[in-house]
Amino acid sequence: MIVDVVIEQRFYRCAEHKFWTDNAFPYDFWTRYLHVFQSVNIVARVALVDKPHSDWKRVDGQNVNVVVLPSYIGPWQFLLSLSKIIRVLRARKTLTRAVIYRIPGILSTLYHFTAQANNKPYAAEVVGDPADVFAKGASKSVIRPLIKSVFVKMLKWQCLGAASISYVTEVSLQRRYPPNPLAFHTHYSSIQLEDNDFHIRPQYALTQPLKLICIGNLTQPYKGCDFMLQTLAQLKQQGLAFTLRWVGGGYLQAQMQELAKQLGIAQYVTFVGNLADRQAIRDELDKADIFVLSSRQEGLPRVLIEAMARSLVCVATNVGGVPELLPENFIVERDNQAQLGQVLSALAGYSSTQLLASSAQNHQKARQYENSALVARRNAMYQHLLETM
């Protein structure tokens, strides 16, 4: 059976009709659905480009196709594209029977009302929380409170209506957006960790200056790069020596580079941009002393789990499923510069024994997210949807 997977991610199509991604969801990601379904149609926004960048990855491939929606950005472009989006989605009514919504997102709601005839069963993979996405500081929209209210209600409704549902968290998202008691429900992360993604540090001694690393795309402010830079400016004034490498690019990168200059820390901060090769990311993590997740919203942050798998000491903001991953003393409230600064200053004084203990604890926790442990739960959810058709 063919399955449609509706996602908010934006992809690119070049002249020879090949599809590409600049940061996430390459072809390898979509093959997980082929364990149960014969082929996958990715329903997503697509922008036309002359040619892909050298660090982009192919999205489509054998038994993985893309259903092209207009590449709108923001509410006004969305409204201008709405009629075309609806036309494309209506056609799906006769072209496919099974559908999985990766939510939250407006496209899944539109798909439901335009292509889901006669209340057909659907599956949902809950990967984030709109209450965090549209929290104060995470979004600059003037109608942010209204959008937040609408998306929270929409996600609750979608979760209750799903015949099969999974969450990236074990308990956090389920509390706010419970499934239908009669539905098949499970939990699994989107992460795919193989044996070579894990590494045990036999020794752990901090360097001078302290080597910090953050990983996050710079296409939206919710990754908290500004929060991280402002915290580091305070630490510089307090005399803490550090360097930061920020892995991940986007249109906000130039703005963040300018902010680093204004704060007087530009010489200590390197913006690496996107790294398409997983080994390159592992190398960056292995060179660092401490990983920091400064996000204002997350589901279950994959980059944090990846850092933990490399046995890095990690600090993260209290968003999404972070409390399921880290001890309380390594978690700070979002946008709380003083608290993040205090934790980083304290870690700078940790002994090798303390660092190794945290390192080992993180590595052990990350082992729970090995791909072999998650595949069975994913396949069970997909199989249940197939059986309801």
XYZ file of C-alpha atoms in Angstrom, residues 1-4 30-41 61-65 98 382 386:
24
model
C 0.000 0.000 0.000
C 1.056 3.576 -0.682
C 1.193 6.019 2.228
C 1.111 9.806 2.171
C 11.938 8.007 4.528
C 13.013 4.398 4.096
C 11.694 3.631 7.598
C 8.153 3.794 6.196
C 9.084 1.230 3.528
C 9.426 -1.427 6.241
C 5.619 -1.656 6.147
C 4.390 0.316 3.115
C 5.253 -0.311 -0.537
C 5.979 3.324 -1.307
C 5.919 6.747 0.333
C 4.601 10.042 -0.982
C 14.570 7.861 -4.574
C 13.394 4.294 -5.007
C 9.759 4.093 -3.784
C 9.980 7.573 -2.247
C 8.256 10.376 -4.156
C -3.229 5.630 4.045
C 2.655 1.686 10.827
C -2.261 -0.588 7.571
